[in-house]
Amino acid sequence: MQLSNVLSLDCTKSAVSCSSKKRALELISEIAATHLDQNPQPLFECMLNREKLGTTGIGNGVAIPHGRISNSDHAIAVLIQCQQPIDFDAIDGQPIDLLFALLVPEEQCKEHLSTLASMAEKLGNKKICKQLRNATTDQELYNILIDDEEVSVTPQ
């Protein structure tokens, strides 16, 4: 699966003013809800419930919040670059400024896991993270991930 199948330009936001983990998840939910034509509250609750199981802050300023959603037949990703880093209870204790969220239909668990693994690997690349942090527009942020051929994900 290509990342462009789940991440669109209108779900990619640069220089977002965000004050907390909760607010970041709310913003992601609002963006995804508009794209999915759904109420943002259940989307927010599914990501918040996942965070209660353990942080999705994977370290080095990156978080990959995710969850399974009902009433949808396709996955959606949201990429946010925060204006200022926020506390996200990351595993390394460092604040987060890059969030890649993934919401998938409940029946797409296998695809969900392989996409998360691929993004965790990609966002573990310091060069890519530096490019994402230096991006100044939504388009530039989007292009950094989409134009990279290694972004494609193959369900296992």
Short mmCIF file of C-alpha atoms in Angstrom, two decimals:
data_model
loop_
_atom_site.label_atom_id
_atom_site.label_comp_id
_atom_site.label_asym_id
_atom_site.label_seq_id
_atom_site.Cartn_x
_atom_site.Cartn_y
_atom_site.Cartn_z
CA MET A 1 0.00 0.00 0.00
CA GLN A 2 1.27 3.45 -0.89
CA LEU A 3 1.26 6.06 1.86
CA SER A 4 -0.64 8.37 -0.51
CA ASN A 5 -3.58 5.93 -0.21
CA VAL A 6 -4.05 6.96 3.44
CA LEU A 7 -2.38 10.37 3.71
CA SER A 8 -3.68 13.31 1.69
CA LEU A 9 -2.45 16.88 1.47
CA ASP A 10 -5.51 18.16 3.35
CA CYS A 11 -4.58 15.83 6.25
CA THR A 12 -1.03 17.21 6.41
CA LYS A 13 -0.52 20.29 8.58
CA SER A 14 2.67 22.27 9.20
CA ALA A 15 3.40 24.72 12.02
CA VAL A 16 0.33 23.73 14.04
CA SER A 17 -0.17 25.59 17.30
CA CYS A 18 -0.78 22.87 19.83
CA SER A 19 -0.50 23.12 23.62
CA SER A 20 -0.89 19.53 24.86
CA LYS A 21 -1.18 15.85 24.02
CA LYS A 22 -4.95 16.03 24.44
CA ARG A 23 -5.22 19.03 22.11
CA ALA A 24 -3.02 17.30 19.51
CA LEU A 25 -5.32 14.26 19.54
CA GLU A 26 -8.37 16.56 19.29
CA LEU A 27 -6.89 18.31 16.24
CA ILE A 28 -6.06 15.00 14.59
CA SER A 29 -9.63 13.82 15.27
CA GLU A 30 -11.11 16.98 13.77
CA ILE A 31 -9.00 16.69 10.62
CA ALA A 32 -9.78 12.98 10.20
CA ALA A 33 -13.49 13.46 10.96
CA THR A 34 -13.84 16.03 8.18
CA HIS A 35 -12.17 13.67 5.73
CA LEU A 36 -14.23 10.64 6.87
CA ASP A 37 -17.49 12.60 7.26
CA GLN A 38 -17.75 11.43 10.88
CA ASN A 39 -18.11 12.92 14.34
CA PRO A 40 -14.62 13.70 15.73
CA GLN A 41 -15.43 12.60 19.31
CA PRO A 42 -15.34 8.81 18.73
CA LEU A 43 -12.08 9.21 16.79
CA PHE A 44 -10.58 11.20 19.65
CA GLU A 45 -11.77 8.63 22.20
CA CYS A 46 -10.28 5.69 20.27
CA MET A 47 -6.85 7.38 20.15
CA LEU A 48 -7.09 8.50 23.79
CA ASN A 49 -8.01 4.97 24.87
CA ARG A 50 -5.00 3.64 22.95
CA GLU A 51 -2.76 6.16 24.76
CA LYS A 52 -4.04 4.84 28.10
CA LEU A 53 -2.59 1.43 27.18
CA GLY A 54 0.84 3.00 26.69
CA THR A 55 2.28 6.03 25.00
CA THR A 56 2.61 6.18 21.24
CA GLY A 57 5.43 8.69 21.68
CA ILE A 58 8.21 6.58 20.14
CA GLY A 59 11.03 9.00 21.00
CA ASN A 60 13.20 11.55 19.23
CA GLY A 61 10.29 14.01 19.09
CA VAL A 62 7.96 11.62 17.24
CA ALA A 63 4.56 10.14 18.14
CA ILE A 64 2.43 7.72 16.15
CA PRO A 65 -1.04 7.85 17.71
CA HIS A 66 -3.39 5.28 16.23
CA GLY A 67 -6.65 3.47 16.64
CA ARG A 68 -9.30 1.32 15.05
CA ILE A 69 -12.49 2.96 13.89
CA SER A 70 -15.94 1.72 13.01
CA ASN A 71 -18.26 3.13 10.35
CA SER A 72 -15.50 3.50 7.78
CA ASP A 73 -14.21 1.31 5.00
CA HIS A 74 -10.83 2.98 4.55
CA ALA A 75 -7.86 4.02 6.63
CA ILE A 76 -6.80 7.61 7.08
CA ALA A 77 -3.53 9.17 8.19
CA VAL A 78 -2.91 12.64 9.58
CA LEU A 79 0.53 14.24 9.77
CA ILE A 80 1.07 17.21 12.08
CA GLN A 81 4.22 19.24 12.56
CA CYS A 82 3.86 21.20 15.83
CA GLN A 83 5.01 24.80 16.00
CA GLN A 84 6.43 24.09 19.47
CA PRO A 85 7.19 20.64 20.95
CA ILE A 86 4.60 19.32 23.41
CA ASP A 87 4.74 16.90 26.32
CA PHE A 88 3.46 13.54 25.06
CA ASP A 89 4.79 11.14 27.70
CA ALA A 90 7.19 9.75 25.09
CA ILE A 91 9.28 6.71 25.96
CA ASP A 92 12.45 8.85 26.04
CA GLY A 93 10.81 11.63 28.09
CA GLN A 94 11.41 14.18 25.32
CA PRO A 95 8.69 16.48 23.92
CA ILE A 96 7.04 15.68 20.59
CA ASP A 97 6.83 17.88 17.50
CA LEU A 98 5.98 15.36 14.76
CA LEU A 99 2.80 13.30 14.93
CA PHE A 100 1.78 10.72 12.36
CA ALA A 101 -1.68 9.42 13.26
CA LEU A 102 -3.31 6.40 11.67
CA LEU A 103 -6.96 5.44 12.00
CA VAL A 104 -8.05 2.21 10.33
CA PRO A 105 -11.26 0.21 10.04
CA GLU A 106 -11.49 -2.49 12.70
CA GLU A 107 -11.21 -5.28 10.10
CA GLN A 108 -7.90 -3.99 8.68
CA CYS A 109 -5.72 -4.95 11.65
CA LYS A 110 -2.93 -6.59 9.63
CA GLU A 111 -2.63 -3.62 7.28
CA HIS A 112 -2.76 -1.32 10.29
CA LEU A 113 0.19 -3.00 11.97
CA SER A 114 2.40 -3.10 8.88
CA THR A 115 1.72 0.58 8.13
CA LEU A 116 2.54 1.54 11.73
CA ALA A 117 5.76 -0.47 11.62
CA SER A 118 6.77 1.14 8.34
CA MET A 119 6.10 4.67 9.64
CA ALA A 120 7.92 3.97 12.91
CA GLU A 121 10.94 2.90 10.88
CA LYS A 122 10.70 5.90 8.54
CA LEU A 123 10.23 8.38 11.40
CA GLY A 124 13.16 6.80 13.19
CA ASN A 125 15.34 8.13 10.34
CA LYS A 126 16.96 11.32 11.66
CA LYS A 127 17.46 12.72 8.15
CA ILE A 128 13.76 12.41 7.31
CA CYS A 129 12.76 13.89 10.68
CA LYS A 130 15.10 16.83 10.12
CA GLN A 131 13.51 17.45 6.71
CA LEU A 132 10.03 17.25 8.24
CA ARG A 133 10.99 19.68 11.00
CA ASN A 134 12.45 22.13 8.47
CA ALA A 135 9.37 22.04 6.21
CA THR A 136 7.52 25.36 6.14
CA THR A 137 4.32 24.43 4.26
CA ASP A 138 1.78 21.62 4.25
CA GLN A 139 2.80 20.78 0.68
CA GLU A 140 6.50 20.52 1.55
CA LEU A 141 5.72 18.33 4.57
CA TYR A 142 3.50 16.07 2.46
CA ASN A 143 6.06 15.81 -0.35
CA ILE A 144 8.83 14.71 2.02
CA LEU A 145 6.87 11.57 2.89
CA ILE A 146 5.07 10.92 -0.39
CA ASP A 147 7.97 11.53 -2.76
CA ASP A 148 10.22 9.06 -0.95
CA GLU A 149 9.94 5.69 -2.69
CA GLU A 150 10.69 3.86 0.55
CA VAL A 151 7.36 5.08 1.97
CA SER A 152 5.40 2.37 0.20
CA VAL A 153 4.04 -0.23 2.55
CA THR A 154 3.39 -3.82 1.58
CA PRO A 155 0.88 -5.67 3.78
CA GLN A 156 2.42 -8.89 5.03
#
